[in-house]
Amino acid sequence: MVKRRTDALQLAVLALLADGPLHGYEVRRRLDVRLGAFRALSYGTLYPCLRRLQADGCITETRSAPATGRRPRVVYEVTAAGRERLRRLLEDAGPDAWEDDAFGVRFALFTRVAPRTRLRLLEGRRARLLERLDHLSRTIDRTQAQLDAYALEAQRHGLDTVRREVAWLDRLISAEATAPAAPAPPPATSREETP
């Protein structure tokens, strides 16, 4: 599970840096805005991720000249290898991408994902939640006589939450499946061909 969360964070960081260089504080702030505080992302989580991406050759850092009495500001920038890794991560629609943290990050980046991959992610997430729904239903049926009223309500709430997410995914899948295909970009022309 730790690897999945780490991969999801690396995906989010690479996507932000693909838009332009940022310093660590700004990366964290933008992650909080885009991902809804990404499960209380701390600097103790972010900076090891940045160091790992740098060690892997996915990002570089430059230090700005400090103002008097201040530390230099470190600015991170994605490399060509980082852009390639981002592309591969965005194309991944396998079972790990359907889990809670990974799916949340990927969904926040859906504008960067190909329509076919978006549909596979939505369908995979739905399948994962249907498994969870079945498990929760069987658990409630099997244990309801043993639970107090509050524990039973907590389980029912979990069941209702999963049902609502499945209904939401059904709507998204339907919209994605019926969306018109994006038009192909116009062919490139050379300077000699332009009037």
PDB file of C-alpha atoms in Angstrom:
ATOM      1  CA  MET A   1       0.000   0.000   0.000  1.00  0.00           C
ATOM      2  CA  VAL A   2       2.861   2.375   0.762  1.00  0.00           C
ATOM      3  CA  LYS A   3       4.237   1.916  -2.756  1.00  0.00           C
ATOM      4  CA  ARG A   4       0.859   2.792  -4.288  1.00  0.00           C
ATOM      5  CA  ARG A   5       0.627   6.011  -2.280  1.00  0.00           C
ATOM      6  CA  THR A   6       4.232   6.872  -3.169  1.00  0.00           C
ATOM      7  CA  ASP A   7       3.544   6.229  -6.866  1.00  0.00           C
ATOM      8  CA  ALA A   8       0.417   8.389  -6.703  1.00  0.00           C
ATOM      9  CA  LEU A   9       2.363  11.229  -5.090  1.00  0.00           C
ATOM     10  CA  GLN A  10       5.121  10.963  -7.695  1.00  0.00           C
ATOM     11  CA  LEU A  11       2.501  11.107 -10.447  1.00  0.00           C
ATOM     12  CA  ALA A  12       0.948  14.234  -8.938  1.00  0.00           C
ATOM     13  CA  VAL A  13       4.313  15.960  -8.470  1.00  0.00           C
ATOM     14  CA  LEU A  14       5.463  15.163 -12.005  1.00  0.00           C
ATOM     15  CA  ALA A  15       2.167  16.460 -13.424  1.00  0.00           C
ATOM     16  CA  LEU A  16       2.557  19.754 -11.550  1.00  0.00           C
ATOM     17  CA  LEU A  17       6.183  20.192 -12.568  1.00  0.00           C
ATOM     18  CA  ALA A  18       5.314  19.380 -16.193  1.00  0.00           C
ATOM     19  CA  ASP A  19       3.443  22.703 -16.182  1.00  0.00           C
ATOM     20  CA  GLY A  20       6.585  24.595 -15.126  1.00  0.00           C
ATOM     21  CA  PRO A  21       9.302  24.858 -12.467  1.00  0.00           C
ATOM     22  CA  LEU A  22       8.189  25.265  -8.844  1.00  0.00           C
ATOM     23  CA  HIS A  23       9.752  25.431  -5.401  1.00  0.00           C
ATOM     24  CA  GLY A  24       8.763  22.926  -2.725  1.00  0.00           C
ATOM     25  CA  TYR A  25       6.316  25.165  -0.891  1.00  0.00           C
ATOM     26  CA  GLU A  26       4.481  25.926  -4.134  1.00  0.00           C
ATOM     27  CA  VAL A  27       4.378  22.214  -5.070  1.00  0.00           C
ATOM     28  CA  ARG A  28       2.741  21.438  -1.733  1.00  0.00           C
ATOM     29  CA  ARG A  29       0.287  24.347  -2.010  1.00  0.00           C
ATOM     30  CA  ARG A  30      -0.793  23.338  -5.520  1.00  0.00           C
ATOM     31  CA  LEU A  31      -1.132  19.696  -4.524  1.00  0.00           C
ATOM     32  CA  ASP A  32      -3.371  20.779  -1.646  1.00  0.00           C
ATOM     33  CA  VAL A  33      -5.533  22.821  -4.047  1.00  0.00           C
ATOM     34  CA  ARG A  34      -5.718  20.217  -6.801  1.00  0.00           C
ATOM     35  CA  LEU A  35      -5.998  17.083  -4.695  1.00  0.00           C
ATOM     36  CA  GLY A  36      -7.919  18.370  -1.695  1.00  0.00           C
ATOM     37  CA  ALA A  37      -5.033  18.351   0.764  1.00  0.00           C
ATOM     38  CA  PHE A  38      -3.987  14.871  -0.517  1.00  0.00           C
ATOM     39  CA  ARG A  39      -4.621  13.206   2.805  1.00  0.00           C
ATOM     40  CA  ALA A  40      -2.729  15.780   4.899  1.00  0.00           C
ATOM     41  CA  LEU A  41       0.400  15.907   2.754  1.00  0.00           C
ATOM     42  CA  SER A  42       3.332  17.039   4.855  1.00  0.00           C
ATOM     43  CA  TYR A  43       6.751  18.310   3.926  1.00  0.00           C
ATOM     44  CA  GLY A  44       8.049  15.087   5.519  1.00  0.00           C
ATOM     45  CA  THR A  45       6.247  13.233   2.723  1.00  0.00           C
ATOM     46  CA  LEU A  46       6.874  15.680  -0.116  1.00  0.00           C
ATOM     47  CA  TYR A  47      10.624  16.211   0.182  1.00  0.00           C
ATOM     48  CA  PRO A  48      11.539  12.498   0.184  1.00  0.00           C
ATOM     49  CA  CYS A  49       9.375  12.179  -2.940  1.00  0.00           C
ATOM     50  CA  LEU A  50      11.233  15.094  -4.574  1.00  0.00           C
ATOM     51  CA  ARG A  51      14.610  13.564  -3.615  1.00  0.00           C
ATOM     52  CA  ARG A  52      13.553  10.204  -5.068  1.00  0.00           C
ATOM     53  CA  LEU A  53      12.394  11.779  -8.333  1.00  0.00           C
ATOM     54  CA  GLN A  54      15.686  13.659  -8.519  1.00  0.00           C
ATOM     55  CA  ALA A  55      17.724  10.484  -7.845  1.00  0.00           C
ATOM     56  CA  ASP A  56      15.748   8.762 -10.635  1.00  0.00           C
ATOM     57  CA  GLY A  57      16.625  11.589 -13.049  1.00  0.00           C
ATOM     58  CA  CYS A  58      13.000  12.726 -13.368  1.00  0.00           C
ATOM     59  CA  ILE A  59      13.530  16.225 -11.954  1.00  0.00           C
ATOM     60  CA  THR A  60      16.392  18.640 -11.404  1.00  0.00           C
ATOM     61  CA  GLU A  61      16.852  21.332  -8.819  1.00  0.00           C
ATOM     62  CA  THR A  62      18.409  24.754  -9.010  1.00  0.00           C
ATOM     63  CA  ARG A  63      19.111  27.088  -6.126  1.00  0.00           C
ATOM     64  CA  SER A  64      18.284  30.754  -6.448  1.00  0.00           C
ATOM     65  CA  ALA A  65      20.543  33.411  -4.992  1.00  0.00           C
ATOM     66  CA  PRO A  66      19.294  34.160  -1.497  1.00  0.00           C
ATOM     67  CA  ALA A  67      18.103  37.518  -0.343  1.00  0.00           C
ATOM     68  CA  THR A  68      20.145  38.919   2.510  1.00  0.00           C
ATOM     69  CA  GLY A  69      19.845  36.687   5.566  1.00  0.00           C
ATOM     70  CA  ARG A  70      17.729  34.058   3.819  1.00  0.00           C
ATOM     71  CA  ARG A  71      18.341  30.547   2.618  1.00  0.00           C
ATOM     72  CA  PRO A  72      18.483  29.953  -1.131  1.00  0.00           C
ATOM     73  CA  ARG A  73      15.198  28.856  -2.648  1.00  0.00           C
ATOM     74  CA  VAL A  74      15.288  25.467  -4.363  1.00  0.00           C
ATOM     75  CA  VAL A  75      13.323  25.262  -7.606  1.00  0.00           C
ATOM     76  CA  TYR A  76      12.405  21.894  -9.125  1.00  0.00           C
ATOM     77  CA  GLU A  77      11.954  21.246 -12.831  1.00  0.00           C
ATOM     78  CA  VAL A  78      10.898  18.127 -14.727  1.00  0.00           C
ATOM     79  CA  THR A  79      13.386  16.509 -17.129  1.00  0.00           C
ATOM     80  CA  ALA A  80      12.760  14.658 -20.392  1.00  0.00           C
ATOM     81  CA  ALA A  81      12.985  11.401 -18.425  1.00  0.00           C
ATOM     82  CA  GLY A  82      10.420  12.796 -15.988  1.00  0.00           C
ATOM     83  CA  ARG A  83       8.050  13.672 -18.822  1.00  0.00           C
ATOM     84  CA  GLU A  84       8.385  10.136 -20.174  1.00  0.00           C
ATOM     85  CA  ARG A  85       7.714   8.662 -16.730  1.00  0.00           C
ATOM     86  CA  LEU A  86       4.668  10.926 -16.376  1.00  0.00           C
ATOM     87  CA  ARG A  87       3.375   9.732 -19.750  1.00  0.00           C
ATOM     88  CA  ARG A  88       3.764   6.078 -18.704  1.00  0.00           C
ATOM     89  CA  LEU A  89       2.125   6.670 -15.314  1.00  0.00           C
ATOM     90  CA  LEU A  90      -0.828   8.444 -16.928  1.00  0.00           C
ATOM     91  CA  GLU A  91      -1.335   5.518 -19.324  1.00  0.00           C
ATOM     92  CA  ASP A  92      -1.351   2.941 -16.521  1.00  0.00           C
ATOM     93  CA  ALA A  93      -4.908   1.758 -15.893  1.00  0.00           C
ATOM     94  CA  GLY A  94      -4.159  -1.453 -14.011  1.00  0.00           C
ATOM     95  CA  PRO A  95      -5.554  -2.649 -10.671  1.00  0.00           C
ATOM     96  CA  ASP A  96      -3.237  -0.489  -8.531  1.00  0.00           C
ATOM     97  CA  ALA A  97      -4.721   2.597 -10.210  1.00  0.00           C
ATOM     98  CA  TRP A  98      -8.211   1.653  -8.949  1.00  0.00           C
ATOM     99  CA  GLU A  99      -7.300   1.910  -5.251  1.00  0.00           C
ATOM    100  CA  ASP A 100      -8.467   4.872  -3.163  1.00  0.00           C
ATOM    101  CA  ASP A 101      -5.382   7.144  -3.116  1.00  0.00           C
ATOM    102  CA  ALA A 102      -4.214   6.262  -6.615  1.00  0.00           C
ATOM    103  CA  PHE A 103      -7.649   6.708  -8.164  1.00  0.00           C
ATOM    104  CA  GLY A 104      -8.167  10.072  -6.464  1.00  0.00           C
ATOM    105  CA  VAL A 105      -4.901  11.411  -7.875  1.00  0.00           C
ATOM    106  CA  ARG A 106      -5.549  10.001 -11.315  1.00  0.00           C
ATOM    107  CA  PHE A 107      -9.064  11.405 -11.386  1.00  0.00           C
ATOM    108  CA  ALA A 108      -7.716  14.859 -10.504  1.00  0.00           C
ATOM    109  CA  LEU A 109      -5.460  14.540 -13.584  1.00  0.00           C
ATOM    110  CA  PHE A 110      -8.087  13.181 -15.997  1.00  0.00           C
ATOM    111  CA  THR A 111      -7.673  16.092 -18.425  1.00  0.00           C
ATOM    112  CA  ARG A 112      -4.172  14.732 -19.135  1.00  0.00           C
ATOM    113  CA  VAL A 113      -5.383  11.154 -19.695  1.00  0.00           C
ATOM    114  CA  ALA A 114      -6.488   9.659 -23.006  1.00  0.00           C
ATOM    115  CA  PRO A 115     -10.256   8.956 -23.208  1.00  0.00           C
ATOM    116  CA  ARG A 116      -9.765   5.186 -23.596  1.00  0.00           C
ATOM    117  CA  THR A 117      -7.558   5.123 -20.470  1.00  0.00           C
ATOM    118  CA  ARG A 118     -10.057   7.256 -18.526  1.00  0.00           C
ATOM    119  CA  LEU A 119     -12.799   4.768 -19.355  1.00  0.00           C
ATOM    120  CA  ARG A 120     -10.643   1.796 -18.266  1.00  0.00           C
ATOM    121  CA  LEU A 121      -9.835   3.568 -14.983  1.00  0.00           C
ATOM    122  CA  LEU A 122     -13.487   4.354 -14.299  1.00  0.00           C
ATOM    123  CA  GLU A 123     -14.592   0.809 -15.122  1.00  0.00           C
ATOM    124  CA  GLY A 124     -11.785  -0.675 -13.035  1.00  0.00           C
ATOM    125  CA  ARG A 125     -12.632   1.538 -10.073  1.00  0.00           C
ATOM    126  CA  ARG A 126     -16.297   0.541 -10.398  1.00  0.00           C
ATOM    127  CA  ALA A 127     -15.368  -3.165 -10.436  1.00  0.00           C
ATOM    128  CA  ARG A 128     -13.208  -2.686  -7.341  1.00  0.00           C
ATOM    129  CA  LEU A 129     -16.063  -0.930  -5.523  1.00  0.00           C
ATOM    130  CA  LEU A 130     -18.556  -3.629  -6.497  1.00  0.00           C
ATOM    131  CA  GLU A 131     -16.225  -6.153  -4.847  1.00  0.00           C
ATOM    132  CA  ARG A 132     -16.103  -3.936  -1.757  1.00  0.00           C
ATOM    133  CA  LEU A 133     -19.892  -3.558  -1.800  1.00  0.00           C
ATOM    134  CA  ASP A 134     -20.363  -7.324  -1.901  1.00  0.00           C
ATOM    135  CA  HIS A 135     -17.895  -7.818   0.952  1.00  0.00           C
ATOM    136  CA  LEU A 136     -19.528  -5.117   3.108  1.00  0.00           C
ATOM    137  CA  SER A 137     -23.012  -6.524   2.480  1.00  0.00           C
ATOM    138  CA  ARG A 138     -21.933 -10.029   3.471  1.00  0.00           C
ATOM    139  CA  THR A 139     -20.134  -8.690   6.554  1.00  0.00           C
ATOM    140  CA  ILE A 140     -23.202  -6.774   7.722  1.00  0.00           C
ATOM    141  CA  ASP A 141     -25.473  -9.774   7.135  1.00  0.00           C
ATOM    142  CA  ARG A 142     -23.093 -12.048   9.039  1.00  0.00           C
ATOM    143  CA  THR A 143     -22.311  -9.750  12.001  1.00  0.00           C
ATOM    144  CA  GLN A 144     -25.354  -7.527  12.538  1.00  0.00           C
ATOM    145  CA  ALA A 145     -26.625  -9.587  15.493  1.00  0.00           C
ATOM    146  CA  GLN A 146     -23.237  -9.133  17.195  1.00  0.00           C
ATOM    147  CA  LEU A 147     -22.980  -5.363  16.703  1.00  0.00           C
ATOM    148  CA  ASP A 148     -24.393  -2.559  18.801  1.00  0.00           C
ATOM    149  CA  ALA A 149     -26.602   0.016  17.092  1.00  0.00           C
ATOM    150  CA  TYR A 150     -23.750   2.488  16.461  1.00  0.00           C
ATOM    151  CA  ALA A 151     -21.350  -0.075  15.020  1.00  0.00           C
ATOM    152  CA  LEU A 152     -24.126  -1.334  12.746  1.00  0.00           C
ATOM    153  CA  GLU A 153     -24.901   2.226  11.609  1.00  0.00           C
ATOM    154  CA  ALA A 154     -21.212   2.814  10.888  1.00  0.00           C
ATOM    155  CA  GLN A 155     -21.178  -0.277   8.662  1.00  0.00           C
ATOM    156  CA  ARG A 156     -24.397   0.803   6.916  1.00  0.00           C
ATOM    157  CA  HIS A 157     -22.892   4.245   6.352  1.00  0.00           C
ATOM    158  CA  GLY A 158     -19.863   2.616   4.718  1.00  0.00           C
ATOM    159  CA  LEU A 159     -22.190   0.574   2.523  1.00  0.00           C
ATOM    160  CA  ASP A 160     -24.166   3.681   1.504  1.00  0.00           C
ATOM    161  CA  THR A 161     -20.957   5.567   0.732  1.00  0.00           C
ATOM    162  CA  VAL A 162     -19.759   2.821  -1.605  1.00  0.00           C
ATOM    163  CA  ARG A 163     -23.194   2.649  -3.292  1.00  0.00           C
ATOM    164  CA  ARG A 164     -23.123   6.413  -3.912  1.00  0.00           C
ATOM    165  CA  GLU A 165     -19.650   6.199  -5.432  1.00  0.00           C
ATOM    166  CA  VAL A 166     -20.753   3.339  -7.703  1.00  0.00           C
ATOM    167  CA  ALA A 167     -23.731   5.448  -8.878  1.00  0.00           C
ATOM    168  CA  TRP A 168     -21.381   8.398  -9.490  1.00  0.00           C
ATOM    169  CA  LEU A 169     -19.026   6.159 -11.484  1.00  0.00           C
ATOM    170  CA  ASP A 170     -21.959   4.810 -13.504  1.00  0.00           C
ATOM    171  CA  ARG A 171     -22.797   8.394 -14.542  1.00  0.00           C
ATOM    172  CA  LEU A 172     -19.158   9.162 -15.422  1.00  0.00           C
ATOM    173  CA  ILE A 173     -18.775   5.936 -17.404  1.00  0.00           C
ATOM    174  CA  SER A 174     -21.942   6.662 -19.340  1.00  0.00           C
ATOM    175  CA  ALA A 175     -20.805  10.207 -20.117  1.00  0.00           C
ATOM    176  CA  GLU A 176     -17.314   9.061 -21.088  1.00  0.00           C
ATOM    177  CA  ALA A 177     -18.623   6.262 -23.306  1.00  0.00           C
ATOM    178  CA  THR A 178     -20.986   8.576 -25.179  1.00  0.00           C
ATOM    179  CA  ALA A 179     -18.667  11.599 -25.448  1.00  0.00           C
ATOM    180  CA  PRO A 180     -17.764  12.505 -29.015  1.00  0.00           C
ATOM    181  CA  ALA A 181     -14.200  11.698 -29.973  1.00  0.00           C
ATOM    182  CA  ALA A 182     -11.865  14.653 -29.862  1.00  0.00           C
ATOM    183  CA  PRO A 183     -11.090  15.970 -33.333  1.00  0.00           C
ATOM    184  CA  ALA A 184      -7.678  15.110 -34.734  1.00  0.00           C
ATOM    185  CA  PRO A 185      -5.221  17.987 -34.774  1.00  0.00           C
ATOM    186  CA  PRO A 186      -4.701  19.579 -38.187  1.00  0.00           C
ATOM    187  CA  PRO A 187      -1.740  18.229 -40.161  1.00  0.00           C
ATOM    188  CA  ALA A 188       1.470  20.182 -39.778  1.00  0.00           C
ATOM    189  CA  THR A 189       2.393  22.272 -42.769  1.00  0.00           C
ATOM    190  CA  SER A 190       5.772  23.526 -43.821  1.00  0.00           C
ATOM    191  CA  ARG A 191       6.466  27.204 -44.366  1.00  0.00           C
ATOM    192  CA  GLU A 192       6.458  26.733 -48.130  1.00  0.00           C
ATOM    193  CA  GLU A 193       2.865  25.407 -48.054  1.00  0.00           C
ATOM    194  CA  THR A 194       1.383  28.306 -46.112  1.00  0.00           C
ATOM    195  CA  PRO A 195      -0.076  31.090 -48.269  1.00  0.00           C
TER     196      PRO A 195
END
